[in-house]
Structures are given as structure tokens and as C-alpha cells.
């Protein structure tokens, strides 16, 4: 499953796994975490996860560095993602969540653009066609691959 | 009914062994009206005096006691001593009860003290000192044959005398401390009084002149009570602290320069008191004097870090500049803990930590908190 995923430099920086008390530093840190989570989930085609899985996943647990992000800090990162619109909680207890590495609005925009370009406005077609159709076997279409 | 009324005064040859407040007497299992009293054990008798009415005082000769046992405390019940007694002799003097159906009484120790009392009572029962020292007043004597004075001589007699001396000393000491506890009570009253006066002054600020207020406040301070009103004005405002501040400035100049311009307040406290030898400073006095340093335009100042750590630094010392050099040091080594940094620079660990924390606050460093400890790294989040 772990393809040639390129970890960002922060992943090898031990302080990345400690929630920084300095507000400005923390902002940068959280931004880095958010983009890491999104790109990780996108590459591994993971759209939902439980918090327990997250704790043990290589995403938050860098075994080689011997550092893991503590669960309270994971919660902070998830909250950031939620605020940005990239995350939705699937249950009241906040134990599992949905990750949308592209926000619904962004998808909407992309689909519309694609539809316009391929001249298929005002015709109905299925999601299957959208993801697997001949027309989609181009650069833009490949973006749709892997959408659940 | 074995008890007889008494004045409560000890006779000649009778010595007090131990006393205990808060004792209640039970006739057998029944509670009787004697519920709060002081129980005294002497060499001859067991005396109970009512705490509320000192006139009500009764005693029982120790010779009447057959044996005693302890009853441990339970939930809601105090510890007790059960005292089994001989039947009352017919020629007994008057007491609180004419007759009782029980042959034992219980002593309930509502304010504890039962263990020690039991121990002493057992000792007295074993030693039977009342037989050796007949008292002048006619007390109830044991119906049994007098054992005679044989026990007064020999090693046993010597031991007895030593034991008595020890008990005397013990008694004297506890009596002495009694006065001390009374003094403490009085002192507390005085403190309350001063506080109330201080508050009145606070309220009536206009009526009393500035001068008088300051004088009164200085009296309070000399008694050791810091008036909350004066804490807002710089330091405590008294002459003593001002003088002290000046003295400290002179005294600390050289040590501060030796230590790189900054010292924790505890180090200062130790240094200053060691130098003084006599008339040591209290921590409050030191802090109050230091609070005035800046206001008096002296070359030192008191600085309090976010963590609450207090330091004295030279006016010329710029901690913020030191931060820049700290960053260099950390960058050279990649990362450092407070201990490592302290060792490298030659500072105390406490001050080293404060400097690193300040650097973090300023955004130059970031932290790595793990089971391995707290390490500081250059803040690459901002620079990369």
C-alpha cells in the first residue's frame, strides 16, 4: 500500500510530533500536518479512518524516528481539517471520520469544468461513465479515478 | 457508684501522671450525664472533672480497679477504656450515685488520647504506687491486706524513683507547652485585630493622613503582616526595604558579573544570607526589597519569567540578546536539552531552561517533547 510516497521534511523533524506552544509556530505546524494528512489519504485512497487506526498509522507514527503524535494533538489536527472542510465526523463520539482530500465544492467545480469541456452539458450520465469512460482517459479524467 | 466527690486537688505524695480532655463516662453501657470532662490519672486515683462546671469533680481510687481493657474505636464511636471495679466498700464517702447495678464503667475518649492513657493507667496498676505512698487524707483503701513497704527498697525501688523522675520531667514539659499553645491563641487574636485595623484604614483612606498610614503600615510589616494595600504601590514602601535594596545592589554587583549578569532569586537568597551570618533575611523581605530595585533606579532589577521563576539581573544584561547566542549554540549542535545547554554555556540548569523557553517564545526555537525528554531545535517551521 505504501507506494512511493514522499514524506515532507517535517516528517523527519522530531518537533513536528510535539504540539508547539508558540502560536505562530503552531500555525505553521498544523498547516503542514493538514496537507500531509490529505496527501497521505489521497495516495493511499483512504477516505475514512478511525482515530485508533490513525494513532498507529505511519501517518502519525514515525517508527524510524521513534516519535508519534499524541492522541490529543491528533485531535487538534483533525479539528483543523474539519474547520477547513476537509473532514467530517462519522459519529457523535468522534471516533471515526471521513477524509475529503478534495472538498465537495472543489469536486463540484472540477466536474462542471470537465463536463463543459467534453461538451456533455445537459445530458445525463452515470458515475461509472464519469470515472471509467473513454473520454476520461486523459489527464483530467485520471483525477476522477479513485473517487469513492 | 464507686466514684466519690472530691475537690480535685492532689494530695501530698500524690502526683499527676497524665490527663486527657474530652472524656465521657458510661455507667456500664449507659450514658450518664457526665459527658464532657477532663480525666486525670494520678498515682492514687482516677479523677474526672466536668469541663463546663469545674466544681463538679469526682474520683475513684485506683485500688478499686480490678482490671482494665481497651475497646477500639468504631464508626461514629470513640475509643474506650473499660474499667472493671471492686464492689463499693460500705464506708465509702458520698459520690454521684448511691448505687449502680454495673461493676464496670467505660471511659470514652472523644478527643483521642486513649492509647497513651491506657498505657499509663496500666503502668500505675502494675506499680501500685498508691500503696507505697499513703496520702494524708482518708481515702478508700483496699480491703485486702497491706502489702507493706518491701517494694520501696532494692533495685525495684531505684527503678521506681527513676521512673518517677522521668514522669515529672514529662509533666513539666507538657505543662510548658501548654503555655506556648495559649500564646499561639493570643497571637492569632492579635493578628486578626491588626488585619481589621488595616482594613479600616483602607476604607477610610481620606480621614487618616498619608504619613500616619505609612507609619501604621510599617508597624504592621515589622510584625510580619503584609498589608494587601501596599503591595500595589512599589514594593512595600518601607524604609527598611529601601535600605535593604540599596545594600543588595552593592552586595550583588560582583557576583552577578561573575555569573554572566543573571542569578536566580534562590541563589541570591543563599548568597546574601551566607554573607550576613547573623540577622538573616526572610524570603519575603528579600522579595520585597528586590521589587524596589528598579523603582530606586539601582543597577539591578528583579525579573519574573512566565513560568514564575524570579531572577535578579544587571540592568545592562539583555536577556533577549542572549537568546540570539543561544540560538547559535543550539543550531551548532542540532538540538539541545536544558541540561546540555547549561553545561555548554556554564549556567545553572534553571536559568538555561528559562533562556531556551524565552527563545521559544520569541519564535527562534521549537520543542520536541517525548519520553526521551524535552529538547529544543532551531525553529525550522518558520525558516523553511
Coordinates of C-alpha atoms in Angstrom, one line a residue:
Chain A
X1 CA 0.0 0.0 0.0
X2 CA 2.8 2.4 0.8
X3 CA 3.8 3.4 -2.7
X4 CA 6.4 5.9 -3.5
X5 CA 5.0 8.4 -1.0
X6 CA 7.3 11.2 -0.4
X7 CA 7.2 12.3 3.1
X8 CA 7.7 16.1 3.7
X9 CA 10.8 17.3 5.5
X10 CA 8.8 17.9 8.6
X11 CA 8.1 14.2 8.9
X12 CA 11.8 13.7 9.8
X13 CA 11.9 16.6 12.2
X14 CA 11.2 15.5 15.7
X15 CA 9.5 18.7 16.9
X16 CA 6.8 18.0 14.3
X17 CA 5.4 15.4 16.7
X18 CA 5.1 17.8 19.6
X19 CA 2.3 20.4 19.5
X20 CA 4.1 23.7 19.6
X21 CA 3.2 26.1 22.4
X22 CA 4.3 29.2 20.3
X23 CA 1.2 30.3 18.5
X24 CA 2.9 31.3 15.2
X25 CA 5.0 28.2 15.1
X26 CA 1.9 26.1 15.8
X27 CA 0.1 27.6 12.9
X28 CA 2.8 26.5 10.5
X29 CA 3.0 23.1 12.1
X30 CA -0.7 22.5 11.8
X31 CA -0.8 23.7 8.2
X32 CA 2.0 21.2 7.4
X33 CA 0.0 18.4 9.2
X34 CA -3.1 19.1 7.4
X35 CA -1.5 18.9 4.0
X36 CA 0.3 15.8 5.0
X37 CA -2.9 14.1 6.1
X38 CA -4.7 15.0 2.9
X39 CA -1.9 13.9 0.6
X40 CA -1.4 10.7 2.5
X41 CA -5.1 9.8 2.4
X42 CA -5.3 10.7 -1.3
X43 CA -2.4 8.5 -2.2
X44 CA -3.5 5.5 -0.1
X45 CA -7.0 6.1 -1.4
X46 CA -8.2 6.2 2.2
X47 CA -11.4 8.2 2.6
X48 CA -12.3 7.2 6.1
X49 CA -10.5 6.2 9.2
X50 CA -11.0 5.7 12.9
X51 CA -9.0 7.7 15.4
X52 CA -7.5 4.4 16.8
X53 CA -6.2 3.5 13.3
X54 CA -4.8 7.0 12.9
X55 CA -2.8 6.7 16.0
X56 CA -1.0 3.6 14.8
X57 CA -0.8 4.5 11.1
X58 CA 2.6 5.6 9.8
X59 CA 1.0 8.9 9.1
X60 CA 1.1 9.9 12.8
X61 CA 3.6 7.4 13.9
X62 CA 7.1 7.6 12.6
X63 CA 8.6 4.4 13.8
X64 CA 12.1 5.1 12.4
X65 CA 12.2 8.5 14.2
X66 CA 10.7 7.0 17.3
X67 CA 8.1 9.7 17.5
X68 CA 4.4 9.6 17.4
X69 CA 1.9 12.5 17.6
X70 CA 0.0 12.1 20.8
X71 CA -3.8 11.5 20.5
X72 CA -4.7 14.9 21.9
X73 CA -2.6 16.6 19.2
X74 CA -4.1 14.3 16.6
X75 CA -7.5 15.6 17.7
X76 CA -6.2 19.2 17.2
X77 CA -5.1 18.4 13.7
X78 CA -8.4 16.7 12.8
X79 CA -10.3 19.7 14.2
X80 CA -8.2 21.9 11.9
X81 CA -9.1 19.8 8.9
X82 CA -12.8 19.9 9.9
X83 CA -12.7 23.6 10.1
X84 CA -11.2 23.8 6.7
X85 CA -14.0 21.5 5.3
X86 CA -11.8 18.5 4.6
X87 CA -13.1 16.3 7.4
X88 CA -16.4 15.1 8.6
X89 CA -17.1 13.1 11.8
X90 CA -19.0 9.9 11.1
X91 CA -20.2 9.5 14.7
X92 CA -21.1 11.5 17.7
X93 CA -18.2 10.1 19.8
X94 CA -15.7 11.4 17.2
X95 CA -14.1 8.0 16.9
X96 CA -14.2 7.8 13.1
X97 CA -14.1 10.3 10.4
X98 CA -14.4 10.9 6.6
X99 CA -11.4 12.5 4.9
X100 CA -12.1 14.5 1.8
X101 CA -8.8 15.4 0.2
X102 CA -10.8 17.5 -2.1
X103 CA -13.6 19.4 -0.7
X104 CA -17.1 18.8 -2.1
X105 CA -17.2 22.2 -3.6
X106 CA -13.9 21.6 -5.3
X107 CA -15.2 18.4 -6.8
X108 CA -18.3 20.1 -8.0
X109 CA -16.3 22.7 -9.8
X110 CA -14.0 20.1 -11.4
X111 CA -16.9 18.0 -12.6
X112 CA -18.5 21.0 -14.1
X113 CA -15.4 22.1 -15.8
X114 CA -14.8 18.6 -17.2
X115 CA -18.4 18.3 -18.4
X116 CA -18.2 21.6 -20.1
X117 CA -15.0 20.8 -21.8
X118 CA -16.2 17.5 -23.1
X119 CA -19.3 19.1 -24.4
X120 CA -21.7 16.9 -22.4
X121 CA -23.8 19.5 -20.8
X122 CA -27.4 18.8 -20.4
X123 CA -27.0 15.1 -20.8
X124 CA -27.3 12.6 -18.1
X125 CA -24.6 10.0 -17.4
X126 CA -23.6 7.8 -14.7
X127 CA -20.8 8.0 -12.3
X128 CA -19.3 4.9 -13.9
X129 CA -19.0 6.7 -17.2
X130 CA -17.5 9.6 -15.4
X131 CA -14.8 7.5 -13.8
X132 CA -14.2 4.9 -16.5
X133 CA -15.3 6.3 -19.7
X134 CA -13.1 6.6 -22.8
X135 CA -13.2 10.3 -22.6
X136 CA -11.9 10.2 -19.1
X137 CA -8.7 8.5 -20.1
X138 CA -6.9 11.7 -20.2
X139 CA -5.1 13.9 -17.7
X140 CA -8.2 15.5 -16.3
X141 CA -10.1 12.3 -16.2
X142 CA -7.5 10.5 -14.2
X143 CA -8.3 12.8 -11.4
X144 CA -11.6 11.1 -11.0
X145 CA -10.1 7.7 -10.6
X146 CA -10.2 6.5 -7.1
X147 CA -13.1 8.6 -6.1
X148 CA -15.3 6.5 -3.8
Chain B
X1 CA -21.3 4.4 92.3
X2 CA -17.7 3.8 93.2
X3 CA -17.0 7.4 92.5
X4 CA -16.8 9.9 95.3
X5 CA -16.9 13.6 95.2
X6 CA -13.6 15.4 95.5
X7 CA -12.1 18.8 95.2
X8 CA -9.8 17.6 92.5
X9 CA -6.7 18.8 94.3
X10 CA -3.9 16.4 94.5
X11 CA -2.7 15.3 97.9
X12 CA 0.8 15.3 99.2
X13 CA 2.7 12.3 97.8
X14 CA 0.1 12.1 95.0
X15 CA 1.5 13.1 91.6
X16 CA -0.3 13.6 88.4
X17 CA 0.6 11.1 85.7
X18 CA -1.4 12.1 82.7
X19 CA -4.6 14.0 81.9
X20 CA -6.9 13.9 78.9
X21 CA -9.7 16.2 77.8
X22 CA -12.9 15.2 76.2
X23 CA -13.7 12.1 78.2
X24 CA -17.2 10.8 78.8
X25 CA -18.2 8.3 81.5
X26 CA -20.6 5.4 80.9
X27 CA -22.1 3.5 83.8
X28 CA -21.8 0.1 82.3
X29 CA -23.2 0.5 78.9
X30 CA -25.4 3.5 79.7
X31 CA -24.5 7.1 79.1
X32 CA -24.8 9.2 82.1
X33 CA -24.9 12.9 82.5
X34 CA -21.1 13.2 82.8
X35 CA -20.4 13.6 79.1
X36 CA -17.6 16.1 78.7
X37 CA -14.8 16.2 81.2
X38 CA -11.1 16.1 81.8
X39 CA -9.8 12.7 83.1
X40 CA -6.8 12.9 85.3
X41 CA -4.7 9.9 86.3
X42 CA -2.7 10.3 89.4
X43 CA -0.6 7.8 91.3
X44 CA -3.5 7.2 93.6
X45 CA -6.7 8.0 91.8
X46 CA -8.7 8.4 88.6
X47 CA -10.2 11.9 88.7
X48 CA -12.9 13.2 86.4
X49 CA -13.7 17.0 86.2
X50 CA -16.5 18.4 84.2
X51 CA -15.2 20.8 81.5
X52 CA -18.1 23.1 81.9
X53 CA -18.5 23.1 85.6
X54 CA -15.2 22.8 87.3
X55 CA -16.9 22.4 90.7
X56 CA -18.2 19.0 89.6
X57 CA -15.3 16.8 90.2
X58 CA -15.2 13.1 91.2
X59 CA -12.6 10.4 91.7
X60 CA -12.1 6.8 92.2
X61 CA -9.2 5.3 94.0
X62 CA -7.0 3.1 91.8
X63 CA -7.2 0.4 94.4
X64 CA -10.9 -0.1 93.4
X65 CA -9.9 -1.2 89.9
X66 CA -9.8 -4.9 89.3
X67 CA -8.6 -4.7 85.7
X68 CA -8.9 -2.6 82.6
X69 CA -9.3 -3.3 78.9
X70 CA -9.3 -1.3 75.7
X71 CA -12.1 -1.0 73.3
X72 CA -11.1 0.1 69.8
X73 CA -12.9 3.0 68.1
X74 CA -15.6 2.2 65.6
X75 CA -17.5 4.2 63.0
X76 CA -19.1 7.1 64.9
X77 CA -17.8 5.7 68.1
X78 CA -14.7 6.9 70.0
X79 CA -12.1 4.6 71.5
X80 CA -12.9 3.5 75.0
X81 CA -11.3 2.1 78.1
X82 CA -13.4 -0.3 80.2
X83 CA -12.6 -0.2 83.9
X84 CA -13.8 -3.2 86.0
X85 CA -14.2 -2.3 89.6
X86 CA -14.4 -3.9 93.0
X87 CA -17.7 -3.6 94.8
X88 CA -18.0 -0.3 96.7
X89 CA -16.9 -0.6 100.3
X90 CA -19.7 0.2 102.8
X91 CA -17.9 3.2 104.5
X92 CA -17.4 5.0 101.2
X93 CA -17.7 8.8 101.2
X94 CA -20.6 10.3 99.2
X95 CA -20.5 10.3 95.5
X96 CA -22.7 11.0 92.4
X97 CA -24.6 7.8 92.7
X98 CA -25.8 5.8 95.6
X99 CA -25.8 2.5 93.8
X100 CA -25.4 1.1 90.4
X101 CA -26.1 -2.3 89.0
X102 CA -22.9 -2.4 87.0
X103 CA -19.4 -3.4 88.1
X104 CA -17.7 -1.5 85.4
X105 CA -17.5 1.8 83.8
X106 CA -16.4 2.9 80.4
X107 CA -14.4 5.9 79.6
X108 CA -15.0 7.3 76.1
X109 CA -12.2 9.4 74.6
X110 CA -13.9 11.7 72.3
X111 CA -10.8 13.7 71.7
X112 CA -8.5 10.7 71.4
X113 CA -5.6 10.1 73.8
X114 CA -6.9 6.8 74.7
X115 CA -3.7 4.8 73.8
X116 CA -1.4 6.8 76.0
X117 CA -3.9 7.0 78.8
X118 CA -4.4 3.2 78.8
X119 CA -0.6 2.7 78.8
X120 CA -0.2 5.0 81.8
X121 CA -3.1 3.5 83.7
X122 CA -1.8 0.0 83.1
X123 CA 1.6 1.1 84.4
X124 CA 0.0 2.6 87.5
X125 CA -1.9 -0.6 88.0
X126 CA 1.2 -2.6 87.8
X127 CA 3.3 -0.4 90.0
X128 CA 0.6 0.2 92.6
X129 CA 2.3 3.3 93.8
X130 CA -0.6 4.3 96.0
X131 CA 0.3 1.5 98.4
X132 CA 3.8 2.9 99.0
X133 CA 2.8 6.5 99.4
X134 CA -0.2 6.7 101.7
X135 CA -1.8 10.1 101.5
X136 CA -2.7 12.2 104.5
X137 CA -6.5 12.5 103.7
X138 CA -8.5 9.4 104.4
X139 CA -9.0 7.8 101.0
X140 CA -10.6 4.5 100.3
X141 CA -8.0 1.8 100.9
X142 CA -8.0 -1.6 99.6
X143 CA -9.8 -4.1 101.7
X144 CA -7.1 -6.6 101.2
X145 CA -4.0 -6.9 103.4
X146 CA -1.5 -4.2 103.0
X147 CA 1.4 -5.5 101.0
X148 CA 3.9 -3.5 103.2
X149 CA 6.8 -1.3 102.1
X150 CA 9.0 -4.0 101.0
X151 CA 9.0 -2.8 97.4
X152 CA 10.5 0.6 98.3
X153 CA 14.0 -0.8 98.7
X154 CA 16.3 -2.6 96.4
X155 CA 16.6 -2.3 92.6
X156 CA 12.9 -2.1 92.2
X157 CA 12.8 1.0 94.4
X158 CA 15.6 2.7 92.5
X159 CA 13.8 1.9 89.2
X160 CA 10.7 3.3 90.6
X161 CA 12.4 6.5 91.6
X162 CA 13.9 6.9 88.1
X163 CA 10.6 6.3 86.6
X164 CA 9.0 9.0 88.7
X165 CA 11.7 11.5 87.8
X166 CA 11.0 10.8 84.2
X167 CA 7.4 11.3 84.7
X168 CA 7.9 14.6 86.5
X169 CA 10.0 15.9 83.6
X170 CA 7.5 14.7 81.2
X171 CA 4.8 16.6 83.0
X172 CA 6.8 19.7 83.3
X173 CA 7.5 19.7 79.6
X174 CA 3.9 19.2 78.6
X175 CA 2.9 22.0 81.0
X176 CA 5.4 24.3 79.5
X177 CA 4.0 23.6 76.0
X178 CA 0.6 24.3 77.3
X179 CA 1.6 27.9 77.8
X180 CA 3.0 28.0 74.3
X181 CA -0.3 26.8 72.8
X182 CA -2.1 29.5 74.8
X183 CA 0.4 32.1 73.4
X184 CA -0.4 30.9 69.9
X185 CA -4.0 31.5 70.5
X186 CA -3.4 35.0 71.8
X187 CA -1.1 35.7 68.8
X188 CA -3.8 34.7 66.4
X189 CA -6.2 37.2 68.1
X190 CA -3.6 39.9 67.7
X191 CA -3.2 39.2 64.0
X192 CA -6.9 39.3 63.5
X193 CA -7.0 42.6 65.3
X194 CA -4.3 44.1 63.2
X195 CA -5.9 42.9 60.0
X196 CA -9.2 44.5 60.9
X197 CA -7.4 47.8 61.7
X198 CA -5.6 47.6 58.4
X199 CA -8.9 47.1 56.6
X200 CA -10.4 50.1 58.4
X201 CA -7.5 52.2 57.2
X202 CA -8.1 51.0 53.7
X203 CA -11.7 52.1 53.8
X204 CA -11.1 55.4 55.5
X205 CA -8.3 56.4 53.2
X206 CA -9.3 60.1 53.3
X207 CA -9.6 60.5 57.0
X208 CA -6.1 59.5 58.0
X209 CA -3.2 61.4 56.8
X210 CA -0.7 59.8 54.4
X211 CA 2.0 59.9 56.9
X212 CA 0.1 58.1 59.6
X213 CA -1.0 55.5 57.2
X214 CA 2.6 54.8 56.2
X215 CA 3.7 54.6 59.8
X216 CA 1.0 52.2 60.7
X217 CA 1.8 50.1 57.7
X218 CA 5.4 49.9 58.7
X219 CA 4.3 48.8 62.2
X220 CA 2.3 46.0 60.6
X221 CA 5.1 45.0 58.4
X222 CA 7.5 44.8 61.3
X223 CA 5.1 42.5 62.9
X224 CA 5.3 40.4 59.8
X225 CA 1.9 41.2 58.3
X226 CA 2.0 42.4 54.8
X227 CA -0.9 44.8 54.1
X228 CA -2.5 44.0 50.8
X229 CA -3.0 47.6 50.0
X230 CA 0.7 48.3 49.9
X231 CA 1.5 45.5 47.5
X232 CA 0.3 47.6 44.6
X233 CA 2.5 50.6 45.4
X234 CA 6.0 49.7 44.6
X235 CA 7.4 47.0 46.9
X236 CA 6.3 47.6 50.4
X237 CA 7.3 51.2 50.7
X238 CA 9.0 50.9 54.0
X239 CA 12.4 52.4 54.9
X240 CA 13.7 49.0 55.8
X241 CA 13.2 47.5 52.4
X242 CA 14.5 50.6 50.7
X243 CA 17.7 50.4 52.6
X244 CA 17.9 46.7 52.1
X245 CA 17.5 47.2 48.3
X246 CA 20.4 49.6 48.3
X247 CA 22.5 47.2 50.3
X248 CA 21.7 44.4 48.0
X249 CA 22.6 46.4 44.9
X250 CA 26.1 46.9 46.4
X251 CA 26.5 43.4 47.5
X252 CA 25.3 41.6 44.3
X253 CA 27.2 43.6 41.7
X254 CA 30.3 41.5 41.7
X255 CA 28.6 38.0 42.0
X256 CA 26.3 38.9 39.2
X257 CA 29.1 39.9 36.9
X258 CA 30.8 36.6 37.6
X259 CA 27.7 34.7 36.7
X260 CA 27.1 36.4 33.4
X261 CA 24.8 39.1 34.7
X262 CA 21.9 36.9 35.9
X263 CA 21.1 34.9 39.0
X264 CA 18.0 33.1 40.3
X265 CA 16.4 34.6 43.4
X266 CA 17.1 31.5 45.4
X267 CA 20.8 31.8 44.6
X268 CA 20.7 35.4 45.7
X269 CA 18.9 34.4 49.0
X270 CA 21.6 31.9 49.8
X271 CA 24.5 34.2 48.9
X272 CA 23.1 37.1 50.9
X273 CA 22.3 35.2 54.0
X274 CA 25.6 33.3 53.9
X275 CA 27.4 36.7 53.8
X276 CA 25.3 38.2 56.6
X277 CA 25.9 35.4 59.0
X278 CA 23.7 37.0 61.6
X279 CA 20.4 38.8 61.2
X280 CA 19.3 36.7 58.3
X281 CA 16.8 37.9 55.8
X282 CA 13.5 36.3 55.4
X283 CA 12.4 35.4 51.8
X284 CA 9.6 37.9 52.0
X285 CA 11.9 40.7 52.9
X286 CA 14.2 39.7 50.1
X287 CA 11.5 39.7 47.6
X288 CA 10.0 43.0 48.8
X289 CA 13.4 44.7 48.7
X290 CA 14.1 43.3 45.2
X291 CA 10.8 44.6 44.0
X292 CA 12.0 48.1 44.8
X293 CA 15.3 47.8 42.9
X294 CA 14.0 49.1 39.6
X295 CA 12.0 51.9 41.2
X296 CA 15.0 53.1 43.1
X297 CA 17.0 53.2 39.9
X298 CA 19.6 50.8 41.1
X299 CA 21.8 48.9 38.7
X300 CA 19.9 45.6 39.2
X301 CA 16.4 44.6 38.6
X302 CA 14.0 41.8 39.5
X303 CA 12.6 39.9 36.6
X304 CA 9.8 37.3 36.7
X305 CA 9.6 34.8 33.9
X306 CA 6.3 33.4 32.6
X307 CA 7.0 30.2 34.5
X308 CA 7.1 32.1 37.7
X309 CA 10.9 31.8 38.2
X310 CA 12.3 35.0 39.6
X311 CA 15.8 36.3 38.8
X312 CA 17.9 39.2 39.5
X313 CA 19.7 40.6 36.5
X314 CA 22.0 43.6 35.9
X315 CA 20.4 46.5 34.2
X316 CA 23.0 46.1 31.5
X317 CA 22.1 42.5 30.9
X318 CA 19.9 42.0 27.9
X319 CA 18.3 38.5 28.1
X320 CA 16.9 39.0 24.6
X321 CA 20.4 39.3 23.2
X322 CA 21.5 36.2 24.9
X323 CA 18.7 34.5 23.1
X324 CA 20.4 35.1 19.8
X325 CA 23.6 33.5 21.0
X326 CA 21.5 30.6 22.5
X327 CA 20.1 30.0 19.0
X328 CA 23.5 29.8 17.5
X329 CA 24.6 27.3 20.1
X330 CA 21.6 25.1 19.6
X331 CA 21.9 25.3 15.8
X332 CA 25.6 24.2 16.0
X333 CA 24.6 21.1 17.9
X334 CA 21.4 20.4 16.0
X335 CA 19.4 20.2 19.2
X336 CA 19.9 20.5 22.9
X337 CA 18.2 19.8 26.2
X338 CA 18.3 22.4 29.0
X339 CA 20.9 20.3 30.8
X340 CA 23.1 20.0 27.8
X341 CA 22.8 23.7 27.1
X342 CA 23.5 24.6 30.7
X343 CA 26.7 22.6 30.6
X344 CA 27.9 24.0 27.4
X345 CA 27.4 27.6 28.4
X346 CA 28.3 27.3 32.1
X347 CA 24.9 28.3 33.5
X348 CA 22.6 26.8 36.1
X349 CA 20.1 24.5 34.6
X350 CA 17.2 26.6 35.8
X351 CA 18.4 29.8 34.0
X352 CA 19.4 27.8 31.0
X353 CA 15.9 26.5 30.7
X354 CA 14.4 30.0 31.1
X355 CA 16.6 31.2 28.3
X356 CA 15.6 28.4 26.0
X357 CA 11.9 29.0 26.8
X358 CA 12.4 32.7 26.1
X359 CA 13.9 31.8 22.7
X360 CA 10.9 29.5 22.0
X361 CA 8.6 32.3 23.0
X362 CA 10.3 34.6 20.6
X363 CA 10.0 32.0 17.8
X364 CA 13.6 31.1 17.4
X365 CA 13.4 27.6 18.8
X366 CA 10.8 24.9 18.8
X367 CA 10.4 22.0 21.1
X368 CA 10.5 18.2 20.9
X369 CA 8.7 16.7 23.9
X370 CA 9.0 12.9 24.1
X371 CA 9.8 10.1 26.5
X372 CA 13.4 11.0 25.9
X373 CA 12.9 14.4 27.5
X374 CA 12.5 17.9 26.3
X375 CA 14.8 19.0 23.5
X376 CA 15.0 22.3 21.7
X377 CA 15.6 22.7 18.0
X378 CA 16.0 25.7 15.8
X379 CA 12.6 26.7 14.6
X380 CA 12.7 25.3 11.1
X381 CA 8.9 25.7 10.8
X382 CA 9.5 29.4 10.3
X383 CA 12.7 29.3 8.4
X384 CA 12.0 26.6 5.9

